[in-house]
CSV table of C-alpha atoms in Angstrom, one decimal:
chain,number,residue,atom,x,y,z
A,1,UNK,CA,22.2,24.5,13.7
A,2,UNK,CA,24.5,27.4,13.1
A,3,UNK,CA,24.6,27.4,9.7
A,4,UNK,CA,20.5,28.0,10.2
A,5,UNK,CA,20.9,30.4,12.7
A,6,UNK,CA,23.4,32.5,10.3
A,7,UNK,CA,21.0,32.2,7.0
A,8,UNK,CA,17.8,33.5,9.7
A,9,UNK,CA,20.6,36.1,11.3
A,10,UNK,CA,21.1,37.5,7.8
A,11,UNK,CA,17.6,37.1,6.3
A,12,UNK,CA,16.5,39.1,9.4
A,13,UNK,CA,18.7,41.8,8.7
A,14,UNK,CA,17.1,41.7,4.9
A,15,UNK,CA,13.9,42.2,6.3
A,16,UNK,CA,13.5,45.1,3.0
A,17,UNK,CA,12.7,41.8,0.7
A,18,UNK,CA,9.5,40.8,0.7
A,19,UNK,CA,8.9,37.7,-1.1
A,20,UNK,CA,6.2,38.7,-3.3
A,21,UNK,CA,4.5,35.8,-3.4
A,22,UNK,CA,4.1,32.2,-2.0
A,23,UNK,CA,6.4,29.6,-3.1
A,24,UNK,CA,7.4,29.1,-5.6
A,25,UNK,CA,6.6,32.8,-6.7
A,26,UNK,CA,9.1,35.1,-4.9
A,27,UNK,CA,10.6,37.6,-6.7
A,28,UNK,CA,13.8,37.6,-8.3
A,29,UNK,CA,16.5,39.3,-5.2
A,30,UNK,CA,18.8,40.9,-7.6
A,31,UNK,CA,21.9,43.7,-6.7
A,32,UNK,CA,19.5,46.2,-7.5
A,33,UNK,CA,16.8,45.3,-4.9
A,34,UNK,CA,20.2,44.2,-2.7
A,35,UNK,CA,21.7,47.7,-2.9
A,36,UNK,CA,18.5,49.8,-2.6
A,37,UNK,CA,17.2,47.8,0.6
A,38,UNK,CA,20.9,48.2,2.2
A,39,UNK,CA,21.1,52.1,1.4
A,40,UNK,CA,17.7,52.5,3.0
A,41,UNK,CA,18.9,52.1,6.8
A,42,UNK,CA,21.6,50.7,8.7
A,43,UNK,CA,19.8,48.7,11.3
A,44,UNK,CA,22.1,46.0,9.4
A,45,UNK,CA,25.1,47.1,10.5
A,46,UNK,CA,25.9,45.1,13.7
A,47,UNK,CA,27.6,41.9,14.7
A,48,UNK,CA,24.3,40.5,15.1
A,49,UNK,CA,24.2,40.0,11.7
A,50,UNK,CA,26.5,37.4,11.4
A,51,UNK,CA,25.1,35.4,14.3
A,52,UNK,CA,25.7,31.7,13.9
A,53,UNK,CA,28.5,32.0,11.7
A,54,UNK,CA,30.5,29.2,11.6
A,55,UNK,CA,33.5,29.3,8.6
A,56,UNK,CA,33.6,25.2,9.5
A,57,UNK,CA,30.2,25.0,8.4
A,58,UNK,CA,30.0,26.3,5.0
A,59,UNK,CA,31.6,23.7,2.7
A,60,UNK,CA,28.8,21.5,3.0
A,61,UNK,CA,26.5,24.2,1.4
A,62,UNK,CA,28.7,26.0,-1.2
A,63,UNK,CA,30.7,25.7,-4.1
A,64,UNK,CA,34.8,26.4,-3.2
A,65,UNK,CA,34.4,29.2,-5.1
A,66,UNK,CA,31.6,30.1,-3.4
A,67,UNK,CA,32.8,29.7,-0.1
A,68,UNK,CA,35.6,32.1,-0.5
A,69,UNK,CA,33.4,34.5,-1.5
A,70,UNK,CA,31.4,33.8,1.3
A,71,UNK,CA,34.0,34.0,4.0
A,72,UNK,CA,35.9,36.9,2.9
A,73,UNK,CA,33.0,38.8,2.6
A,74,UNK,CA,32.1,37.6,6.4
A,75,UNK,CA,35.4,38.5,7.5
A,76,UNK,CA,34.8,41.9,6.1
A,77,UNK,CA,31.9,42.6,7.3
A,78,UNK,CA,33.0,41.4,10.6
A,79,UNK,CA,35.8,43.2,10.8
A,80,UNK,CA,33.8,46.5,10.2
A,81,UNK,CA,31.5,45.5,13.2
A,82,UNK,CA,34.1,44.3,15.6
A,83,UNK,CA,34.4,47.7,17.2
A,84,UNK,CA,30.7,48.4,16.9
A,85,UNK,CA,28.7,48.4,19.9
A,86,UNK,CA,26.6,45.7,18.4
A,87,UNK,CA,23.0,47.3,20.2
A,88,UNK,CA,23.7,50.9,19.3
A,89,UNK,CA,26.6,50.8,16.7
A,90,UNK,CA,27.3,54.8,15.4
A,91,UNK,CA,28.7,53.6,11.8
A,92,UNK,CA,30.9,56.1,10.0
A,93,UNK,CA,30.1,56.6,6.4
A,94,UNK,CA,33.2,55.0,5.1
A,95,UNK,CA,32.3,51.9,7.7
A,96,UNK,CA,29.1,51.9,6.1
A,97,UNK,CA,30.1,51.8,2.6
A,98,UNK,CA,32.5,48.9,3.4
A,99,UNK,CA,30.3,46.8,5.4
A,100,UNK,CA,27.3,47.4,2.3
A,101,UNK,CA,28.8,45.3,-0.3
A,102,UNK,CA,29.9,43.0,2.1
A,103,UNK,CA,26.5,41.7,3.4
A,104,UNK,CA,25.2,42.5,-0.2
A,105,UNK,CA,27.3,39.7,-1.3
A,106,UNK,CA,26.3,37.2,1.5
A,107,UNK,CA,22.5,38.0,0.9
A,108,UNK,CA,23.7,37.1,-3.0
A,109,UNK,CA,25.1,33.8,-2.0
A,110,UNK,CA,22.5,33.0,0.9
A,111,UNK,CA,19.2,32.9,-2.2
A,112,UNK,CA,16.3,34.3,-0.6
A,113,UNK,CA,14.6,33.7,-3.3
A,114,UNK,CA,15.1,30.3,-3.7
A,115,UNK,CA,15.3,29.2,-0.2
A,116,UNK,CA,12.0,30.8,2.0
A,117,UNK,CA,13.2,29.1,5.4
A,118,UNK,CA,16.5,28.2,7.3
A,119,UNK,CA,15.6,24.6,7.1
A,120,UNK,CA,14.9,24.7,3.4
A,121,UNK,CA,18.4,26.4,2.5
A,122,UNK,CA,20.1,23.4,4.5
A,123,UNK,CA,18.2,20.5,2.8
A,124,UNK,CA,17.9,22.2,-0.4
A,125,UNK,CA,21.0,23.8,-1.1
A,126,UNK,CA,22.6,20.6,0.0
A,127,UNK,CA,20.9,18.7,-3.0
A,128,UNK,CA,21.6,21.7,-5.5
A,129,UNK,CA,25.5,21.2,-4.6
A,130,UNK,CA,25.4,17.2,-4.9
A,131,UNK,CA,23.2,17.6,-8.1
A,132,UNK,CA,25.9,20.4,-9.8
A,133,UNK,CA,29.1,18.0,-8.7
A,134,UNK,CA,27.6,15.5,-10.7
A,135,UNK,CA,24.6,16.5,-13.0
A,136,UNK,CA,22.1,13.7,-14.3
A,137,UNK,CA,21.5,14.1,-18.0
A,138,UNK,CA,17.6,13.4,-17.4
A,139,UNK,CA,18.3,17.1,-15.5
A,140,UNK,CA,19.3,19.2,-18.6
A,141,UNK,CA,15.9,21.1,-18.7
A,142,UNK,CA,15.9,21.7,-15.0
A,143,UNK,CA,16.3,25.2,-15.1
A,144,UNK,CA,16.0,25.9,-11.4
A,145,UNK,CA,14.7,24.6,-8.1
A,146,UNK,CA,13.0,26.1,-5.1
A,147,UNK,CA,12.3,24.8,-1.9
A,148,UNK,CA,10.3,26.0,1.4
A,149,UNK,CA,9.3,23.6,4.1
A,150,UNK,CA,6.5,23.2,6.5
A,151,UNK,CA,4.6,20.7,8.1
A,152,UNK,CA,2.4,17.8,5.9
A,153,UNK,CA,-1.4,17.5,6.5
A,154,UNK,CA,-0.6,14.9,9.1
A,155,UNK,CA,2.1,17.4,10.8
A,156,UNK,CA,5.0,15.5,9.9
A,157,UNK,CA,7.8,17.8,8.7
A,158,UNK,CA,8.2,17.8,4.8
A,159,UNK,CA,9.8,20.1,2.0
A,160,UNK,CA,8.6,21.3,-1.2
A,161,UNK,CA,10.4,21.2,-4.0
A,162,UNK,CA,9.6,23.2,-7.1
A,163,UNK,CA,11.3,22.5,-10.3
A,164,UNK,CA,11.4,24.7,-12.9
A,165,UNK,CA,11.1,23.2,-16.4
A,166,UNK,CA,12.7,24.7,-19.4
A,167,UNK,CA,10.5,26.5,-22.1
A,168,UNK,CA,11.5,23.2,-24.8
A,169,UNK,CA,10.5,20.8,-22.0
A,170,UNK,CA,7.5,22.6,-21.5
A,171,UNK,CA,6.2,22.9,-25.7
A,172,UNK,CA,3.8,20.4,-24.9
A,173,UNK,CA,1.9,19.1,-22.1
A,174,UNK,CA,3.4,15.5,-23.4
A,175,UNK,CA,6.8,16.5,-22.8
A,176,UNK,CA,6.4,18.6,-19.5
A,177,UNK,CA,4.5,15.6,-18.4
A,178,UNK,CA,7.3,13.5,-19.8
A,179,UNK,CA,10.2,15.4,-18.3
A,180,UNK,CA,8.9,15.9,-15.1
A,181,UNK,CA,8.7,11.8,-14.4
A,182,UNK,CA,12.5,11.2,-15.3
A,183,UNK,CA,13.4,14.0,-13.0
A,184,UNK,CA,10.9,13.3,-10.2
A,185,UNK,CA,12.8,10.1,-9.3
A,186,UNK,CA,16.0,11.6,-9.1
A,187,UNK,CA,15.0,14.3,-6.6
A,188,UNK,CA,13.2,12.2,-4.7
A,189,UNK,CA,15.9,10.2,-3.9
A,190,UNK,CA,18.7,13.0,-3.9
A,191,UNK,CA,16.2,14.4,-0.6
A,192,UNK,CA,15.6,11.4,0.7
A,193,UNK,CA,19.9,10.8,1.2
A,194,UNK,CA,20.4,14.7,2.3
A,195,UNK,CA,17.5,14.6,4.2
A,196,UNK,CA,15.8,11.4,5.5
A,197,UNK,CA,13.2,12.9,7.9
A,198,UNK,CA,11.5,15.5,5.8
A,199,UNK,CA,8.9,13.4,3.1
A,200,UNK,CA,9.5,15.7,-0.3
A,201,UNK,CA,6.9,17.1,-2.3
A,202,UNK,CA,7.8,17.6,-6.0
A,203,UNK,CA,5.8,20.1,-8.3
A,204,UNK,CA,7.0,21.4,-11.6
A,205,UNK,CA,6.3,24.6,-13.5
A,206,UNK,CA,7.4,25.8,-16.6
A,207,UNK,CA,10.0,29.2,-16.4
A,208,UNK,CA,7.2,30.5,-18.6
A,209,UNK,CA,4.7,30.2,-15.6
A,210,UNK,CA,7.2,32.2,-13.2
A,211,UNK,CA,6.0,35.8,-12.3
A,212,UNK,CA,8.5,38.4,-13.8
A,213,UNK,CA,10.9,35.6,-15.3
A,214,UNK,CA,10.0,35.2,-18.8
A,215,UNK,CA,13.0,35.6,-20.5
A,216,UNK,CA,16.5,35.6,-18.1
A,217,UNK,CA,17.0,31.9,-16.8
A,218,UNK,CA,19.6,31.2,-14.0
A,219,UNK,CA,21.2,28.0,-13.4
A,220,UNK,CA,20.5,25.0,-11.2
A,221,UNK,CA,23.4,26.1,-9.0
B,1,UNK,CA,-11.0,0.2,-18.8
B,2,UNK,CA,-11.1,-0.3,-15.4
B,3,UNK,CA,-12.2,2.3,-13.0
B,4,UNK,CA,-8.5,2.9,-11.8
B,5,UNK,CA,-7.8,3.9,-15.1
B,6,UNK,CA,-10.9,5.8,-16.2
B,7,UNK,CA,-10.1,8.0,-13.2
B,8,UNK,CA,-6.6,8.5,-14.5
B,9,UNK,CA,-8.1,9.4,-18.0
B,10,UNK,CA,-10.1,11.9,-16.3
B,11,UNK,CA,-7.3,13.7,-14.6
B,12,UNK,CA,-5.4,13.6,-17.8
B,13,UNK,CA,-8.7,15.3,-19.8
B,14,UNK,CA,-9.7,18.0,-16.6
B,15,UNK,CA,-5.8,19.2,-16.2
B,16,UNK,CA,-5.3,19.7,-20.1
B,17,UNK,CA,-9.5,20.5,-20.6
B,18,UNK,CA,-8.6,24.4,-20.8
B,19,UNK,CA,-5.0,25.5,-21.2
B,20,UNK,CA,-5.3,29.0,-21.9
B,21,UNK,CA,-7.5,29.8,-18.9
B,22,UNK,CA,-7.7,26.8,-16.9
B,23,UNK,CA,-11.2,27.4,-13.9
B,24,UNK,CA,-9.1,26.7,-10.6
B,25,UNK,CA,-11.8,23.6,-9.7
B,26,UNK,CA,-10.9,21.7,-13.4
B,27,UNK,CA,-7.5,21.5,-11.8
B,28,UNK,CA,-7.8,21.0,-8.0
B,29,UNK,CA,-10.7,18.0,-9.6
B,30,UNK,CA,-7.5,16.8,-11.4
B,31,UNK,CA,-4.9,16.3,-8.6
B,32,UNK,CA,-7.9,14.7,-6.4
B,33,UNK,CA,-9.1,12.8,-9.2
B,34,UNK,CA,-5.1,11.4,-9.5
B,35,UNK,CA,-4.5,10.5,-6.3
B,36,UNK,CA,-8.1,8.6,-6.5
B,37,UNK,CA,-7.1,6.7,-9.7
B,38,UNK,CA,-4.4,5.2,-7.8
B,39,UNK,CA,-6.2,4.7,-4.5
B,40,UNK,CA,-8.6,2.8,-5.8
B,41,UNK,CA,-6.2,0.8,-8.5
B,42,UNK,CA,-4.2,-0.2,-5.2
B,43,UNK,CA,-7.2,-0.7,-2.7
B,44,UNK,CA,-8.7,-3.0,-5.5
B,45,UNK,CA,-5.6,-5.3,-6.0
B,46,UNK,CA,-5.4,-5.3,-1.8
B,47,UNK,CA,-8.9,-6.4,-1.6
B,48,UNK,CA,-8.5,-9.0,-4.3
B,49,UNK,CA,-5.8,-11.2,-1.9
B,50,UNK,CA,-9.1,-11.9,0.4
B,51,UNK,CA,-12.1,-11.6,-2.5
B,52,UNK,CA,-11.2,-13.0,-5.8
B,53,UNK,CA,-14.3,-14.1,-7.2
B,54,UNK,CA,-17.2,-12.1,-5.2
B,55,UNK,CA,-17.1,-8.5,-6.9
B,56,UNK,CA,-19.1,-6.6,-4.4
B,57,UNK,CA,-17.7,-8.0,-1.5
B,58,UNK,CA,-14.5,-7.5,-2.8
B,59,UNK,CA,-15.3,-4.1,-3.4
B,60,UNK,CA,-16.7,-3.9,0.3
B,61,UNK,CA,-13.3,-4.9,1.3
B,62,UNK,CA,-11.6,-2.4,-0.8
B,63,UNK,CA,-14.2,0.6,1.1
B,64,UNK,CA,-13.1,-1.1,4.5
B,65,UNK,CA,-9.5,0.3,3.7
B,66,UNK,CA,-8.4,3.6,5.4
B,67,UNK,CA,-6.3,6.2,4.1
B,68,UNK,CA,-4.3,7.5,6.6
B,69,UNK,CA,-2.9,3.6,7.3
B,70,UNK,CA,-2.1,3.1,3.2
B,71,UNK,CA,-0.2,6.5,3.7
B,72,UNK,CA,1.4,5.5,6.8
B,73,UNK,CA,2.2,1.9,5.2
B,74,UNK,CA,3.4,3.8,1.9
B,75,UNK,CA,5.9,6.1,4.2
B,76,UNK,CA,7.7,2.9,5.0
B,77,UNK,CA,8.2,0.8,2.0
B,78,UNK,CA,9.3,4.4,0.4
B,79,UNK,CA,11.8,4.7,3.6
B,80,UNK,CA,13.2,0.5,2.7
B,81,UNK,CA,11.0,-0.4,5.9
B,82,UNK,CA,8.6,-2.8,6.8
B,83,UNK,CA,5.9,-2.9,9.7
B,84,UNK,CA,8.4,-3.7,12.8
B,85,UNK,CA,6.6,-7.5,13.6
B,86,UNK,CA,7.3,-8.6,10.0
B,87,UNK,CA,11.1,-6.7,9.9
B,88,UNK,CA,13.6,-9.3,9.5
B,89,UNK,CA,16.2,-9.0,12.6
B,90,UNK,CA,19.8,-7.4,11.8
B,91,UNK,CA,19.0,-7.7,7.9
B,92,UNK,CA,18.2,-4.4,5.8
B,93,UNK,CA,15.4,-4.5,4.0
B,94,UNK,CA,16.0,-3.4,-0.1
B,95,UNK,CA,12.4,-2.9,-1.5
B,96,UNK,CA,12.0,-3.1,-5.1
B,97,UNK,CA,12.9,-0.1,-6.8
B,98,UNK,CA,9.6,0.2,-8.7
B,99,UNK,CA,7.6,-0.3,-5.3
B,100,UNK,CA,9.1,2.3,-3.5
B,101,UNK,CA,8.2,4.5,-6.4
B,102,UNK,CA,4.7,3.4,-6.1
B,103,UNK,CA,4.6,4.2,-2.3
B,104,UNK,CA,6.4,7.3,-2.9
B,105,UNK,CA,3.7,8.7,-5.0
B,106,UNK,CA,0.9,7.4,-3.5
B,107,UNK,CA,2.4,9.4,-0.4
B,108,UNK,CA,2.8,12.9,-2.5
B,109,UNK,CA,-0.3,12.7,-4.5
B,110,UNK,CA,-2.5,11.9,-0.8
B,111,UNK,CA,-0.7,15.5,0.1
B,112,UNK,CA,-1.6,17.0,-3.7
B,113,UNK,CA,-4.9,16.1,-3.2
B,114,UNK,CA,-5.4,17.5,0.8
B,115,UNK,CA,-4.1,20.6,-1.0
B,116,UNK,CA,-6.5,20.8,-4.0
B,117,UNK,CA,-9.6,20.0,-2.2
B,118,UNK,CA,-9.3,21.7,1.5
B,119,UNK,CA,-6.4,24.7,0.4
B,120,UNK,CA,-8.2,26.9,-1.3
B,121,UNK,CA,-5.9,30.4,-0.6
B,122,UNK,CA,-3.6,28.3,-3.3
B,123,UNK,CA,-3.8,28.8,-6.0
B,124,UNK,CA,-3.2,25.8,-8.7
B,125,UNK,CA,-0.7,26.2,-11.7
B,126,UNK,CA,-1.7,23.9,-14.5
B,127,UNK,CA,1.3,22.5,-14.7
B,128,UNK,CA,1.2,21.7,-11.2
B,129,UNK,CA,-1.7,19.4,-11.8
B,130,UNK,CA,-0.4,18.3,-15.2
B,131,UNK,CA,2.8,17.3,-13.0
B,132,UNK,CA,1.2,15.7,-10.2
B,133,UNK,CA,-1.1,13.8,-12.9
B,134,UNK,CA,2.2,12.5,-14.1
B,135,UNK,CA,3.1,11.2,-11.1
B,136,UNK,CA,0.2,8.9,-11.1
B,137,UNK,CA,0.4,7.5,-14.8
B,138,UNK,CA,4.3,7.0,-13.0
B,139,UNK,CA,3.0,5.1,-10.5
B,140,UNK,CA,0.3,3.0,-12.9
B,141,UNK,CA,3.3,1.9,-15.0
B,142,UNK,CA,5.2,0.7,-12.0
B,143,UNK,CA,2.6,-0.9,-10.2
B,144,UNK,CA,2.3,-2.6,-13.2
B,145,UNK,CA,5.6,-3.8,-13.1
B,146,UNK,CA,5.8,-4.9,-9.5
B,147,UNK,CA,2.5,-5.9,-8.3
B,148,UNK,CA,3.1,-9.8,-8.6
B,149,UNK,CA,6.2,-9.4,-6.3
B,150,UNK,CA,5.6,-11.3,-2.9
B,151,UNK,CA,6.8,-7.4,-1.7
B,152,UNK,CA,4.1,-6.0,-3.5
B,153,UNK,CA,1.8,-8.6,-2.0
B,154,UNK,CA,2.9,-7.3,1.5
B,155,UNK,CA,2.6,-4.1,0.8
B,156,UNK,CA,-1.0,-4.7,0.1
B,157,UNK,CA,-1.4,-6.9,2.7
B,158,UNK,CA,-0.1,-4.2,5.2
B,159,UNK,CA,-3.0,-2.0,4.6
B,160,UNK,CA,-5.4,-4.4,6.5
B,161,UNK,CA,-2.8,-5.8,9.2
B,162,UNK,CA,-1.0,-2.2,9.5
B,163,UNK,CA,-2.5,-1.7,13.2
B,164,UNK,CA,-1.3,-5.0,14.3
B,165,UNK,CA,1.9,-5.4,12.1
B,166,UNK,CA,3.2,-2.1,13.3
B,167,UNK,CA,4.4,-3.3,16.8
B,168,UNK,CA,6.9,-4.5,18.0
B,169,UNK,CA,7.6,-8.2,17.5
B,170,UNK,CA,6.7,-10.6,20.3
């Protein structure tokens, strides 16, 4: 639970990003949308920010490269709100420019963009870390997956998963087709061992179909 | 060609009928019109352990099936279960490979086609539909493969019995 309640403490406290667009369509959160929603108030700056933090939580989620980013950037962020009053904290500029990069780095790690729920970071980014420590070869033209979850027409609770095929996979509708049922399998699967109560729901798009993502490509992980 | 795969055809030609600008109702018709193909390929087979010979009372049969229970039934095999009166006590069921595949997908493409043909705020990709399409020639193929397995049989048979099978064991 507290690894959820930290991703919703901090999306909350991103409240300037607006997805843009249903899943799998939200906009790329990039350090220039980071920065400019951080400089535009402090509201940010408490303790409450980090609510649900749990350092004993995060290796299940991250890389260890990742997690040290993660944590020192926590510890730095908490150590600028310590002495806050976390209701009505009076930051000092040079409190403020210490804490900003801090929780701009968290928001980098915590993928708002990929992830549109609490629930769907802790399924999906679970499968994203088991699928990078050992990647499938039928994978190579997964460029990038995306997850929100929900309730199924029968109101059983389910995630949906959107892989994102490479431009090559996607020439034809023959090899999109073709890709997409040697990877389906594999996800499938993957969710059902991370998360055996939520039924998953696979769609694919092409990076080509993605709104404002036609020519940078990110990684799986 | 069989009806089944007539309807799979048909998904196949009103996903790919207009790739430049694909009319939102070629594409939800596709997803609806897979998840169809393999309804009715599976209902047909589950009618045909009662009605072999007798075409329109097997297909009588095959209209008596609900969908809610195949998806319900399909939910298990996918999970390695069976119906709890016919689960085997203190041994884990393994359910063929290709059968849970086939359950899998008839569970995602019963979701697909909800969404194409009551969501309409969504709008459809056509890769989506190409995708979920896909799923269901997937599914052809390994039904193809399994559906002489005495698990297969069950599977089918669980769509009539589901009510009563899914109790407890007496």
């Amino acid at each position: 639970m507290s690894m959820k309640e930290f991703w919703q403490s901090v999306r909350a406290a991103a409240s300037f990003y607006k997805y843009g667009g249903p899943p799998p369509d939200a906009a790329p959160i990039d350090a220039d949308i980071i920065d400019k929603g951080l400089r535009s108030s402090t509201n940010w700056l408490t303790s409450r920010t980090m609510t649900g933090w749990n350092e004993t939580d995060v290796d299940e989620y991250f890389t260890p490269t990742d997690r040290d980013r993660l944590v020192q950037a926590v510890h730095t962020f908490q150590a600028v709100t310590k002495p806050l009053n976390p209701y009505r904290p009076a930051p000092t500029a040079e409190q403020i420019e210490t804490a900003r990069p801090a929780l701009a780095e968290i928001i980098h790690l915590l993928e708002f963009d990929r992830y549109a729920d609490s629930d769907a970071f802790t399924t999906g980014k679970r499968m994203v870390l088991a699928l990078a420590s050992n990647p499938p070869p039928e994978l190579a033209e997964l460029v990038e997956l995306r997850f929100n979850t929900g309730d199924d027409w029968y109101g059983d609770p389910g995630i949906w998963i959107w892989g994102i095929l490479s431009a090559y996979a996607s020439a034809t509708d023959e090899m999109f087709v073709n890709h997409t049922q040697q990877i389906r399998p594999i996800l499938d699967d993957l969710c059902q061992q991370v998360d055996r109560d939520r039924s998953s729901f696979i769609s694919f798009l092409s990076i080509e179909d993605l709104v404002g993502v036609e020519t940078e490509t990110r990684a799986v992980t | 060609m069989s009806i089944p795969d007539d309807l799979l055809w048909q998904a196949w030609m009103l996903a790919t009928l207009d790739a430049r600008r694909p009319k939102q109702v070629n594409l939800r018709r596709a997803i609806s019109t897979a998840y169809y193909a393999l309804f009715h390929l599976l209902t047909i087979d589950a009618a045909r352990l009662f009605v072999k010979d007798d075409l329109e009372m097997a297909s009588r049969v095959a209209r008596s099936f609900n969908h809610a229970n195949l998806r319900d039934v399909s939910n298990e095999f996918k999970n390695n279960q069976l119906p709890k009166s016919i689960r085997p006590p203190d041994v884990s069921v393994v359910i063929l490979p290709g059968l849970k595949s086939v359950a899998s997908s008839f569970s995602k493409l019963q979701q697909a086609r909800h969404m194409a043909d009551y969501n309409l705020s969504q709008t459809i990709r056509r890769r989506v539909a190409l995708s979920f399409v896909g799923e269901a020639q997937s599914a052809f193929a390994n039904w193809l493969i399994v559906k002489g397995s005495d698990q297969a049989r069950l599977y089918l048979a669980c769509f009539s019995m589901w009510d009563s099978w899914n109790k407890p064991p007496r």
